[in-house]
Amino acid sequence: TSYTRKLFEVYFMDDSRLENPIEQAFGDLITERAKDFDLVIVTDFGHGLISPKIVDTLVANSRFLAVNTQVNAGNQGFNLISKYPRADYVCLDEPEARLAVSDKYTDLAAIAARHLPEIIDCDKIVITQGRHGCIASAAEQSSTRIPALTDKVVDTIGAGDAFLSLAAVCHGAGVDPELASFLGSVSAALDVQIVGNSEPIDPIALHKYVVSLLK
């Protein structure tokens, strides 16, 4: 491959759970603020901040809850979407989805449409696959496969977050699930052309890219 690739990473962190006074204060802040917003996006990296109590607080107080539970070398696969009893939108990559259901081989469309909803009450689930695009599943529609929308890759860091951010906002606004995933894919396609997270996705560039794809 010719794109920028991370060779290794080293973790120096204390990933123990929050001590009670801090956890209580964090939970109180979520309770106070979450209901003021139409959408809450949770990027859960599994390093101790989001405890079971905080999960319950988020679930109870979010009008629309969008969640990604990241699996990485730091959390060693212990941070799974099954820790959330409910969400309105879930976005996972393939390893995160397969680990959550302990299934290495089943077709991802079946995992998105049937197996993941068995462990979390959520009717809008997307599984991203990098250069293979994504699979979007919604209760009111059959699963949809959306291809990757660019072959110009500079750096893949942050692409999943770019997808989640825009797709979640679209879902929260009531946009059709297929269109929401398409726009998330556009955002990811633009992000992989940026080194690291050195700059945000430009709205004008996003609009122009959508227009070019639909011509």
PDB file of N, CA and C in Angstrom, residues 2-98:
ATOM      1  N   SER A   2       0.319   2.343  -0.500  1.00  0.00           N
ATOM      2  CA  SER A   2       1.106   3.569  -0.627  1.00  0.00           C
ATOM      3  C   SER A   2       0.666   4.660   0.333  1.00  0.00           C
ATOM      4  N   TYR A   3      -0.348   4.373   1.166  1.00  0.00           N
ATOM      5  CA  TYR A   3      -0.839   5.423   2.048  1.00  0.00           C
ATOM      6  C   TYR A   3      -0.107   5.418   3.385  1.00  0.00           C
ATOM      7  N   THR A   4      -0.280   6.498   4.146  1.00  0.00           N
ATOM      8  CA  THR A   4       0.360   6.635   5.449  1.00  0.00           C
ATOM      9  C   THR A   4      -0.222   5.615   6.414  1.00  0.00           C
ATOM     10  N   ARG A   5       0.633   4.825   7.042  1.00  0.00           N
ATOM     11  CA  ARG A   5       0.154   3.770   7.941  1.00  0.00           C
ATOM     12  C   ARG A   5       0.909   3.843   9.269  1.00  0.00           C
ATOM     13  N   LYS A   6       0.161   3.728  10.354  1.00  0.00           N
ATOM     14  CA  LYS A   6       0.750   3.698  11.692  1.00  0.00           C
ATOM     15  C   LYS A   6       1.507   2.382  11.869  1.00  0.00           C
ATOM     16  N   LEU A   7       2.756   2.445  12.328  1.00  0.00           N
ATOM     17  CA  LEU A   7       3.555   1.243  12.498  1.00  0.00           C
ATOM     18  C   LEU A   7       3.289   0.575  13.842  1.00  0.00           C
ATOM     19  N   PHE A   8       3.181   1.361  14.900  1.00  0.00           N
ATOM     20  CA  PHE A   8       2.893   0.812  16.212  1.00  0.00           C
ATOM     21  C   PHE A   8       2.413   1.938  17.109  1.00  0.00           C
ATOM     22  N   GLU A   9       1.834   1.569  18.241  1.00  0.00           N
ATOM     23  CA  GLU A   9       1.425   2.551  19.226  1.00  0.00           C
ATOM     24  C   GLU A   9       1.750   2.026  20.610  1.00  0.00           C
ATOM     25  N   VAL A  10       2.026   2.940  21.529  1.00  0.00           N
ATOM     26  CA  VAL A  10       2.370   2.592  22.899  1.00  0.00           C
ATOM     27  C   VAL A  10       1.399   3.304  23.831  1.00  0.00           C
ATOM     28  N   TYR A  11       0.817   2.558  24.772  1.00  0.00           N
ATOM     29  CA  TYR A  11      -0.144   3.130  25.720  1.00  0.00           C
ATOM     30  C   TYR A  11       0.530   3.376  27.068  1.00  0.00           C
ATOM     31  N   PHE A  12       0.411   4.607  27.562  1.00  0.00           N
ATOM     32  CA  PHE A  12       0.783   4.938  28.928  1.00  0.00           C
ATOM     33  C   PHE A  12      -0.448   5.560  29.565  1.00  0.00           C
ATOM     34  N   MET A  13      -1.195   4.782  30.332  1.00  0.00           N
ATOM     35  CA  MET A  13      -2.444   5.305  30.869  1.00  0.00           C
ATOM     36  C   MET A  13      -2.902   4.474  32.062  1.00  0.00           C
ATOM     37  N   ASP A  14      -3.727   5.094  32.862  1.00  0.00           N
ATOM     38  CA  ASP A  14      -4.416   4.405  33.942  1.00  0.00           C
ATOM     39  C   ASP A  14      -5.854   4.223  33.483  1.00  0.00           C
ATOM     40  N   ASP A  15      -6.217   3.007  33.108  1.00  0.00           N
ATOM     41  CA  ASP A  15      -7.554   2.791  32.568  1.00  0.00           C
ATOM     42  C   ASP A  15      -8.499   2.159  33.595  1.00  0.00           C
ATOM     43  N   SER A  16      -8.188   2.364  34.876  1.00  0.00           N
ATOM     44  CA  SER A  16      -9.116   1.903  35.908  1.00  0.00           C
ATOM     45  C   SER A  16     -10.369   2.775  35.884  1.00  0.00           C
ATOM     46  N   ARG A  17     -11.462   2.257  36.451  1.00  0.00           N
ATOM     47  CA  ARG A  17     -12.709   3.007  36.451  1.00  0.00           C
ATOM     48  C   ARG A  17     -12.592   4.271  37.296  1.00  0.00           C
ATOM     49  N   LEU A  18     -13.458   5.218  37.011  1.00  0.00           N
ATOM     50  CA  LEU A  18     -13.482   6.459  37.774  1.00  0.00           C
ATOM     51  C   LEU A  18     -13.795   6.194  39.240  1.00  0.00           C
ATOM     52  N   GLU A  19     -13.143   6.937  40.103  1.00  0.00           N
ATOM     53  CA  GLU A  19     -13.495   6.852  41.524  1.00  0.00           C
ATOM     54  C   GLU A  19     -14.874   7.466  41.730  1.00  0.00           C
ATOM     55  N   ASN A  20     -15.556   7.040  42.785  1.00  0.00           N
ATOM     56  CA  ASN A  20     -16.963   7.375  42.964  1.00  0.00           C
ATOM     57  C   ASN A  20     -17.280   8.871  42.916  1.00  0.00           C
ATOM     58  N   PRO A  21     -16.571   9.753  43.615  1.00  0.00           N
ATOM     59  CA  PRO A  21     -16.954  11.172  43.529  1.00  0.00           C
ATOM     60  C   PRO A  21     -16.892  11.729  42.111  1.00  0.00           C
ATOM     61  N   ILE A  22     -15.883  11.306  41.340  1.00  0.00           N
ATOM     62  CA  ILE A  22     -15.743  11.781  39.965  1.00  0.00           C
ATOM     63  C   ILE A  22     -16.823  11.162  39.086  1.00  0.00           C
ATOM     64  N   GLU A  23     -17.063   9.867  39.257  1.00  0.00           N
ATOM     65  CA  GLU A  23     -18.102   9.192  38.488  1.00  0.00           C
ATOM     66  C   GLU A  23     -19.466   9.822  38.749  1.00  0.00           C
ATOM     67  N   GLN A  24     -19.751  10.137  40.007  1.00  0.00           N
ATOM     68  CA  GLN A  24     -21.030  10.740  40.356  1.00  0.00           C
ATOM     69  C   GLN A  24     -21.169  12.120  39.722  1.00  0.00           C
ATOM     70  N   ALA A  25     -20.090  12.894  39.764  1.00  0.00           N
ATOM     71  CA  ALA A  25     -20.124  14.237  39.182  1.00  0.00           C
ATOM     72  C   ALA A  25     -20.308  14.165  37.668  1.00  0.00           C
ATOM     73  N   PHE A  26     -19.649  13.209  37.030  1.00  0.00           N
ATOM     74  CA  PHE A  26     -19.774  13.034  35.582  1.00  0.00           C
ATOM     75  C   PHE A  26     -21.198  12.620  35.229  1.00  0.00           C
ATOM     76  N   GLY A  27     -21.742  11.680  35.996  1.00  0.00           N
ATOM     77  CA  GLY A  27     -23.117  11.243  35.756  1.00  0.00           C
ATOM     78  C   GLY A  27     -24.118  12.361  35.957  1.00  0.00           C
ATOM     79  N   ASP A  28     -23.902  13.176  36.987  1.00  0.00           N
ATOM     80  CA  ASP A  28     -24.796  14.311  37.235  1.00  0.00           C
ATOM     81  C   ASP A  28     -24.743  15.308  36.080  1.00  0.00           C
ATOM     82  N   LEU A  29     -23.548  15.508  35.527  1.00  0.00           N
ATOM     83  CA  LEU A  29     -23.400  16.434  34.397  1.00  0.00           C
ATOM     84  C   LEU A  29     -24.146  15.926  33.173  1.00  0.00           C
ATOM     85  N   ILE A  30     -24.043  14.618  32.907  1.00  0.00           N
ATOM     86  CA  ILE A  30     -24.777  14.035  31.779  1.00  0.00           C
ATOM     87  C   ILE A  30     -26.278  14.200  31.984  1.00  0.00           C
ATOM     88  N   THR A  31     -26.741  13.900  33.194  1.00  0.00           N
ATOM     89  CA  THR A  31     -28.165  14.019  33.505  1.00  0.00           C
ATOM     90  C   THR A  31     -28.655  15.446  33.301  1.00  0.00           C
ATOM     91  N   GLU A  32     -27.825  16.400  33.679  1.00  0.00           N
ATOM     92  CA  GLU A  32     -28.199  17.815  33.567  1.00  0.00           C
ATOM     93  C   GLU A  32     -28.185  18.304  32.127  1.00  0.00           C
ATOM     94  N   ARG A  33     -27.210  17.842  31.341  1.00  0.00           N
ATOM     95  CA  ARG A  33     -27.004  18.428  30.024  1.00  0.00           C
ATOM     96  C   ARG A  33     -27.618  17.641  28.877  1.00  0.00           C
ATOM     97  N   ALA A  34     -27.684  16.319  28.971  1.00  0.00           N
ATOM     98  CA  ALA A  34     -28.047  15.492  27.814  1.00  0.00           C
ATOM     99  C   ALA A  34     -29.423  15.820  27.255  1.00  0.00           C
ATOM    100  N   LYS A  35     -30.377  16.094  28.120  1.00  0.00           N
ATOM    101  CA  LYS A  35     -31.741  16.342  27.664  1.00  0.00           C
ATOM    102  C   LYS A  35     -31.887  17.668  26.919  1.00  0.00           C
ATOM    103  N   ASP A  36     -30.839  18.502  26.969  1.00  0.00           N
ATOM    104  CA  ASP A  36     -30.876  19.773  26.238  1.00  0.00           C
ATOM    105  C   ASP A  36     -30.529  19.590  24.764  1.00  0.00           C
ATOM    106  N   PHE A  37     -30.121  18.387  24.389  1.00  0.00           N
ATOM    107  CA  PHE A  37     -29.635  18.151  23.029  1.00  0.00           C
ATOM    108  C   PHE A  37     -30.490  17.105  22.326  1.00  0.00           C
ATOM    109  N   ASP A  38     -30.640  17.275  21.022  1.00  0.00           N
ATOM    110  CA  ASP A  38     -31.409  16.328  20.228  1.00  0.00           C
ATOM    111  C   ASP A  38     -30.669  15.014  20.029  1.00  0.00           C
ATOM    112  N   LEU A  39     -29.351  15.058  20.114  1.00  0.00           N
ATOM    113  CA  LEU A  39     -28.530  13.893  19.791  1.00  0.00           C
ATOM    114  C   LEU A  39     -27.323  13.827  20.725  1.00  0.00           C
ATOM    115  N   VAL A  40     -27.038  12.646  21.236  1.00  0.00           N
ATOM    116  CA  VAL A  40     -25.828  12.398  22.020  1.00  0.00           C
ATOM    117  C   VAL A  40     -25.020  11.335  21.289  1.00  0.00           C
ATOM    118  N   ILE A  41     -23.778  11.661  20.939  1.00  0.00           N
ATOM    119  CA  ILE A  41     -22.880  10.711  20.282  1.00  0.00           C
ATOM    120  C   ILE A  41     -21.847  10.247  21.299  1.00  0.00           C
ATOM    121  N   VAL A  42     -21.764   8.949  21.503  1.00  0.00           N
ATOM    122  CA  VAL A  42     -20.819   8.374  22.458  1.00  0.00           C
ATOM    123  C   VAL A  42     -19.734   7.623  21.685  1.00  0.00           C
ATOM    124  N   THR A  43     -18.507   8.094  21.782  1.00  0.00           N
ATOM    125  CA  THR A  43     -17.362   7.364  21.248  1.00  0.00           C
ATOM    126  C   THR A  43     -16.649   6.759  22.452  1.00  0.00           C
ATOM    127  N   ASP A  44     -16.950   5.514  22.712  1.00  0.00           N
ATOM    128  CA  ASP A  44     -16.514   4.816  23.917  1.00  0.00           C
ATOM    129  C   ASP A  44     -15.245   4.024  23.598  1.00  0.00           C
ATOM    130  N   PHE A  45     -14.110   4.509  24.101  1.00  0.00           N
ATOM    131  CA  PHE A  45     -12.823   3.885  23.786  1.00  0.00           C
ATOM    132  C   PHE A  45     -12.427   2.806  24.789  1.00  0.00           C
ATOM    133  N   GLY A  46     -13.230   2.616  25.832  1.00  0.00           N
ATOM    134  CA  GLY A  46     -12.976   1.518  26.753  1.00  0.00           C
ATOM    135  C   GLY A  46     -11.793   1.702  27.658  1.00  0.00           C
ATOM    136  N   HIS A  47     -11.529   2.945  28.084  1.00  0.00           N
ATOM    137  CA  HIS A  47     -10.385   3.207  28.952  1.00  0.00           C
ATOM    138  C   HIS A  47     -10.795   3.658  30.348  1.00  0.00           C
ATOM    139  N   GLY A  48     -12.016   3.325  30.766  1.00  0.00           N
ATOM    140  CA  GLY A  48     -12.409   3.555  32.146  1.00  0.00           C
ATOM    141  C   GLY A  48     -13.373   4.693  32.394  1.00  0.00           C
ATOM    142  N   LEU A  49     -13.537   5.595  31.431  1.00  0.00           N
ATOM    143  CA  LEU A  49     -14.403   6.750  31.657  1.00  0.00           C
ATOM    144  C   LEU A  49     -15.878   6.356  31.712  1.00  0.00           C
ATOM    145  N   ILE A  50     -16.301   5.489  30.806  1.00  0.00           N
ATOM    146  CA  ILE A  50     -17.719   5.159  30.697  1.00  0.00           C
ATOM    147  C   ILE A  50     -17.986   3.832  31.410  1.00  0.00           C
ATOM    148  N   SER A  51     -18.332   3.946  32.658  1.00  0.00           N
ATOM    149  CA  SER A  51     -18.605   2.791  33.512  1.00  0.00           C
ATOM    150  C   SER A  51     -20.037   2.307  33.294  1.00  0.00           C
ATOM    151  N   PRO A  52     -20.416   1.163  33.862  1.00  0.00           N
ATOM    152  CA  PRO A  52     -21.810   0.724  33.758  1.00  0.00           C
ATOM    153  C   PRO A  52     -22.809   1.769  34.247  1.00  0.00           C
ATOM    154  N   LYS A  53     -22.461   2.477  35.302  1.00  0.00           N
ATOM    155  CA  LYS A  53     -23.358   3.512  35.818  1.00  0.00           C
ATOM    156  C   LYS A  53     -23.507   4.652  34.815  1.00  0.00           C
ATOM    157  N   ILE A  54     -22.417   5.032  34.177  1.00  0.00           N
ATOM    158  CA  ILE A  54     -22.468   6.097  33.180  1.00  0.00           C
ATOM    159  C   ILE A  54     -23.256   5.643  31.952  1.00  0.00           C
ATOM    160  N   VAL A  55     -23.107   4.386  31.567  1.00  0.00           N
ATOM    161  CA  VAL A  55     -23.906   3.834  30.466  1.00  0.00           C
ATOM    162  C   VAL A  55     -25.384   3.982  30.776  1.00  0.00           C
ATOM    163  N   ASP A  56     -25.785   3.568  31.977  1.00  0.00           N
ATOM    164  CA  ASP A  56     -27.196   3.671  32.365  1.00  0.00           C
ATOM    165  C   ASP A  56     -27.683   5.114  32.331  1.00  0.00           C
ATOM    166  N   THR A  57     -26.818   6.039  32.743  1.00  0.00           N
ATOM    167  CA  THR A  57     -27.175   7.458  32.743  1.00  0.00           C
ATOM    168  C   THR A  57     -27.365   7.968  31.319  1.00  0.00           C
ATOM    169  N   LEU A  58     -26.472   7.577  30.421  1.00  0.00           N
ATOM    170  CA  LEU A  58     -26.584   7.975  29.020  1.00  0.00           C
ATOM    171  C   LEU A  58     -27.861   7.423  28.389  1.00  0.00           C
ATOM    172  N   VAL A  59     -28.126   6.153  28.633  1.00  0.00           N
ATOM    173  CA  VAL A  59     -29.310   5.508  28.066  1.00  0.00           C
ATOM    174  C   VAL A  59     -30.590   6.174  28.571  1.00  0.00           C
ATOM    175  N   ALA A  60     -30.594   6.536  29.845  1.00  0.00           N
ATOM    176  CA  ALA A  60     -31.806   7.090  30.452  1.00  0.00           C
ATOM    177  C   ALA A  60     -32.069   8.539  30.059  1.00  0.00           C
ATOM    178  N   ASN A  61     -31.031   9.278  29.674  1.00  0.00           N
ATOM    179  CA  ASN A  61     -31.188  10.719  29.515  1.00  0.00           C
ATOM    180  C   ASN A  61     -30.963  11.240  28.101  1.00  0.00           C
ATOM    181  N   SER A  62     -30.687  10.374  27.153  1.00  0.00           N
ATOM    182  CA  SER A  62     -30.421  10.823  25.776  1.00  0.00           C
ATOM    183  C   SER A  62     -31.675  10.689  24.925  1.00  0.00           C
ATOM    184  N   ARG A  63     -32.050  11.779  24.265  1.00  0.00           N
ATOM    185  CA  ARG A  63     -33.198  11.720  23.346  1.00  0.00           C
ATOM    186  C   ARG A  63     -32.920  10.783  22.188  1.00  0.00           C
ATOM    187  N   PHE A  64     -31.735  10.884  21.629  1.00  0.00           N
ATOM    188  CA  PHE A  64     -31.298   9.991  20.555  1.00  0.00           C
ATOM    189  C   PHE A  64     -29.852   9.647  20.851  1.00  0.00           C
ATOM    190  N   LEU A  65     -29.574   8.371  21.058  1.00  0.00           N
ATOM    191  CA  LEU A  65     -28.247   7.931  21.492  1.00  0.00           C
ATOM    192  C   LEU A  65     -27.554   7.168  20.366  1.00  0.00           C
ATOM    193  N   ALA A  66     -26.420   7.703  19.908  1.00  0.00           N
ATOM    194  CA  ALA A  66     -25.596   7.046  18.900  1.00  0.00           C
ATOM    195  C   ALA A  66     -24.303   6.588  19.560  1.00  0.00           C
ATOM    196  N   VAL A  67     -23.910   5.342  19.309  1.00  0.00           N
ATOM    197  CA  VAL A  67     -22.793   4.757  20.047  1.00  0.00           C
ATOM    198  C   VAL A  67     -21.820   4.029  19.136  1.00  0.00           C
ATOM    199  N   ASN A  68     -20.533   4.219  19.423  1.00  0.00           N
ATOM    200  CA  ASN A  68     -19.482   3.341  18.926  1.00  0.00           C
ATOM    201  C   ASN A  68     -18.661   2.877  20.126  1.00  0.00           C
ATOM    202  N   THR A  69     -18.480   1.562  20.255  1.00  0.00           N
ATOM    203  CA  THR A  69     -17.582   1.021  21.269  1.00  0.00           C
ATOM    204  C   THR A  69     -16.341   0.505  20.557  1.00  0.00           C
ATOM    205  N   GLN A  70     -15.233   1.206  20.754  1.00  0.00           N
ATOM    206  CA  GLN A  70     -14.032   0.850  20.007  1.00  0.00           C
ATOM    207  C   GLN A  70     -13.303  -0.316  20.661  1.00  0.00           C
ATOM    208  N   VAL A  71     -12.832  -1.211  19.818  1.00  0.00           N
ATOM    209  CA  VAL A  71     -11.924  -2.269  20.247  1.00  0.00           C
ATOM    210  C   VAL A  71     -10.530  -1.889  19.786  1.00  0.00           C
ATOM    211  N   ASN A  72      -9.586  -1.843  20.705  1.00  0.00           N
ATOM    212  CA  ASN A  72      -8.221  -1.474  20.354  1.00  0.00           C
ATOM    213  C   ASN A  72      -7.228  -2.247  21.215  1.00  0.00           C
ATOM    214  N   ALA A  73      -5.941  -2.040  20.957  1.00  0.00           N
ATOM    215  CA  ALA A  73      -4.913  -2.770  21.698  1.00  0.00           C
ATOM    216  C   ALA A  73      -4.905  -2.398  23.175  1.00  0.00           C
ATOM    217  N   GLY A  74      -5.427  -1.221  23.498  1.00  0.00           N
ATOM    218  CA  GLY A  74      -5.433  -0.785  24.887  1.00  0.00           C
ATOM    219  C   GLY A  74      -6.515  -1.443  25.725  1.00  0.00           C
ATOM    220  N   ASN A  75      -7.679  -1.738  25.116  1.00  0.00           N
ATOM    221  CA  ASN A  75      -8.746  -2.363  25.908  1.00  0.00           C
ATOM    222  C   ASN A  75      -8.859  -3.870  25.658  1.00  0.00           C
ATOM    223  N   GLN A  76      -8.038  -4.390  24.746  1.00  0.00           N
ATOM    224  CA  GLN A  76      -7.880  -5.831  24.545  1.00  0.00           C
ATOM    225  C   GLN A  76      -9.191  -6.573  24.266  1.00  0.00           C
ATOM    226  N   GLY A  77     -10.127  -5.910  23.626  1.00  0.00           N
ATOM    227  CA  GLY A  77     -11.352  -6.581  23.245  1.00  0.00           C
ATOM    228  C   GLY A  77     -12.400  -6.687  24.329  1.00  0.00           C
ATOM    229  N   PHE A  78     -12.192  -6.014  25.466  1.00  0.00           N
ATOM    230  CA  PHE A  78     -13.178  -6.061  26.547  1.00  0.00           C
ATOM    231  C   PHE A  78     -14.287  -5.018  26.381  1.00  0.00           C
ATOM    232  N   ASN A  79     -14.110  -4.103  25.452  1.00  0.00           N
ATOM    233  CA  ASN A  79     -15.051  -2.988  25.319  1.00  0.00           C
ATOM    234  C   ASN A  79     -16.035  -3.268  24.182  1.00  0.00           C
ATOM    235  N   LEU A  80     -17.128  -3.937  24.496  1.00  0.00           N
ATOM    236  CA  LEU A  80     -18.064  -4.399  23.474  1.00  0.00           C
ATOM    237  C   LEU A  80     -19.400  -3.664  23.568  1.00  0.00           C
ATOM    238  N   ILE A  81     -20.113  -3.629  22.455  1.00  0.00           N
ATOM    239  CA  ILE A  81     -21.398  -2.919  22.405  1.00  0.00           C
ATOM    240  C   ILE A  81     -22.419  -3.556  23.341  1.00  0.00           C
ATOM    241  N   SER A  82     -22.205  -4.776  23.750  1.00  0.00           N
ATOM    242  CA  SER A  82     -23.129  -5.454  24.661  1.00  0.00           C
ATOM    243  C   SER A  82     -23.217  -4.786  26.026  1.00  0.00           C
ATOM    244  N   LYS A  83     -22.295  -3.869  26.341  1.00  0.00           N
ATOM    245  CA  LYS A  83     -22.362  -3.140  27.610  1.00  0.00           C
ATOM    246  C   LYS A  83     -23.512  -2.127  27.611  1.00  0.00           C
ATOM    247  N   TYR A  84     -24.057  -1.821  26.430  1.00  0.00           N
ATOM    248  CA  TYR A  84     -25.188  -0.895  26.310  1.00  0.00           C
ATOM    249  C   TYR A  84     -26.478  -1.694  26.125  1.00  0.00           C
ATOM    250  N   PRO A  85     -27.472  -1.510  26.974  1.00  0.00           N
ATOM    251  CA  PRO A  85     -28.732  -2.234  26.793  1.00  0.00           C
ATOM    252  C   PRO A  85     -29.549  -1.700  25.624  1.00  0.00           C
ATOM    253  N   ARG A  86     -29.346  -0.415  25.289  1.00  0.00           N
ATOM    254  CA  ARG A  86     -30.159   0.222  24.247  1.00  0.00           C
ATOM    255  C   ARG A  86     -29.387   1.346  23.585  1.00  0.00           C
ATOM    256  N   ALA A  87     -29.682   1.565  22.318  1.00  0.00           N
ATOM    257  CA  ALA A  87     -29.191   2.746  21.608  1.00  0.00           C
ATOM    258  C   ALA A  87     -30.130   2.984  20.433  1.00  0.00           C
ATOM    259  N   ASP A  88     -30.091   4.182  19.893  1.00  0.00           N
ATOM    260  CA  ASP A  88     -30.906   4.498  18.722  1.00  0.00           C
ATOM    261  C   ASP A  88     -30.136   4.275  17.427  1.00  0.00           C
ATOM    262  N   TYR A  89     -28.795   4.307  17.520  1.00  0.00           N
ATOM    263  CA  TYR A  89     -27.955   4.087  16.356  1.00  0.00           C
ATOM    264  C   TYR A  89     -26.624   3.543  16.842  1.00  0.00           C
ATOM    265  N   VAL A  90     -26.156   2.485  16.198  1.00  0.00           N
ATOM    266  CA  VAL A  90     -24.876   1.872  16.542  1.00  0.00           C
ATOM    267  C   VAL A  90     -24.023   1.790  15.284  1.00  0.00           C
ATOM    268  N   CYS A  91     -22.773   2.186  15.405  1.00  0.00           N
ATOM    269  CA  CYS A  91     -21.828   2.126  14.286  1.00  0.00           C
ATOM    270  C   CYS A  91     -20.557   1.438  14.780  1.00  0.00           C
ATOM    271  N   LEU A  92     -20.243   0.285  14.197  1.00  0.00           N
ATOM    272  CA  LEU A  92     -19.082  -0.501  14.582  1.00  0.00           C
ATOM    273  C   LEU A  92     -18.287  -0.884  13.339  1.00  0.00           C
ATOM    274  N   ASP A  93     -16.986  -1.148  13.518  1.00  0.00           N
ATOM    275  CA  ASP A  93     -16.272  -1.741  12.400  1.00  0.00           C
ATOM    276  C   ASP A  93     -16.414  -3.260  12.484  1.00  0.00           C
ATOM    277  N   GLU A  94     -15.922  -3.950  11.485  1.00  0.00           N
ATOM    278  CA  GLU A  94     -16.148  -5.400  11.413  1.00  0.00           C
ATOM    279  C   GLU A  94     -15.605  -6.155  12.625  1.00  0.00           C
ATOM    280  N   PRO A  95     -14.345  -5.917  13.055  1.00  0.00           N
ATOM    281  CA  PRO A  95     -13.869  -6.638  14.239  1.00  0.00           C
ATOM    282  C   PRO A  95     -14.705  -6.349  15.485  1.00  0.00           C
ATOM    283  N   GLU A  96     -15.124  -5.107  15.671  1.00  0.00           N
ATOM    284  CA  GLU A  96     -15.954  -4.769  16.830  1.00  0.00           C
ATOM    285  C   GLU A  96     -17.286  -5.498  16.807  1.00  0.00           C
ATOM    286  N   ALA A  97     -17.872  -5.612  15.626  1.00  0.00           N
ATOM    287  CA  ALA A  97     -19.148  -6.317  15.496  1.00  0.00           C
ATOM    288  C   ALA A  97     -18.988  -7.811  15.723  1.00  0.00           C
ATOM    289  N   ARG A  98     -17.953  -8.397  15.135  1.00  0.00           N
ATOM    290  CA  ARG A  98     -17.757  -9.842  15.266  1.00  0.00           C
ATOM    291  C   ARG A  98     -17.398 -10.231  16.697  1.00  0.00           C
TER     292      ARG A  98
END
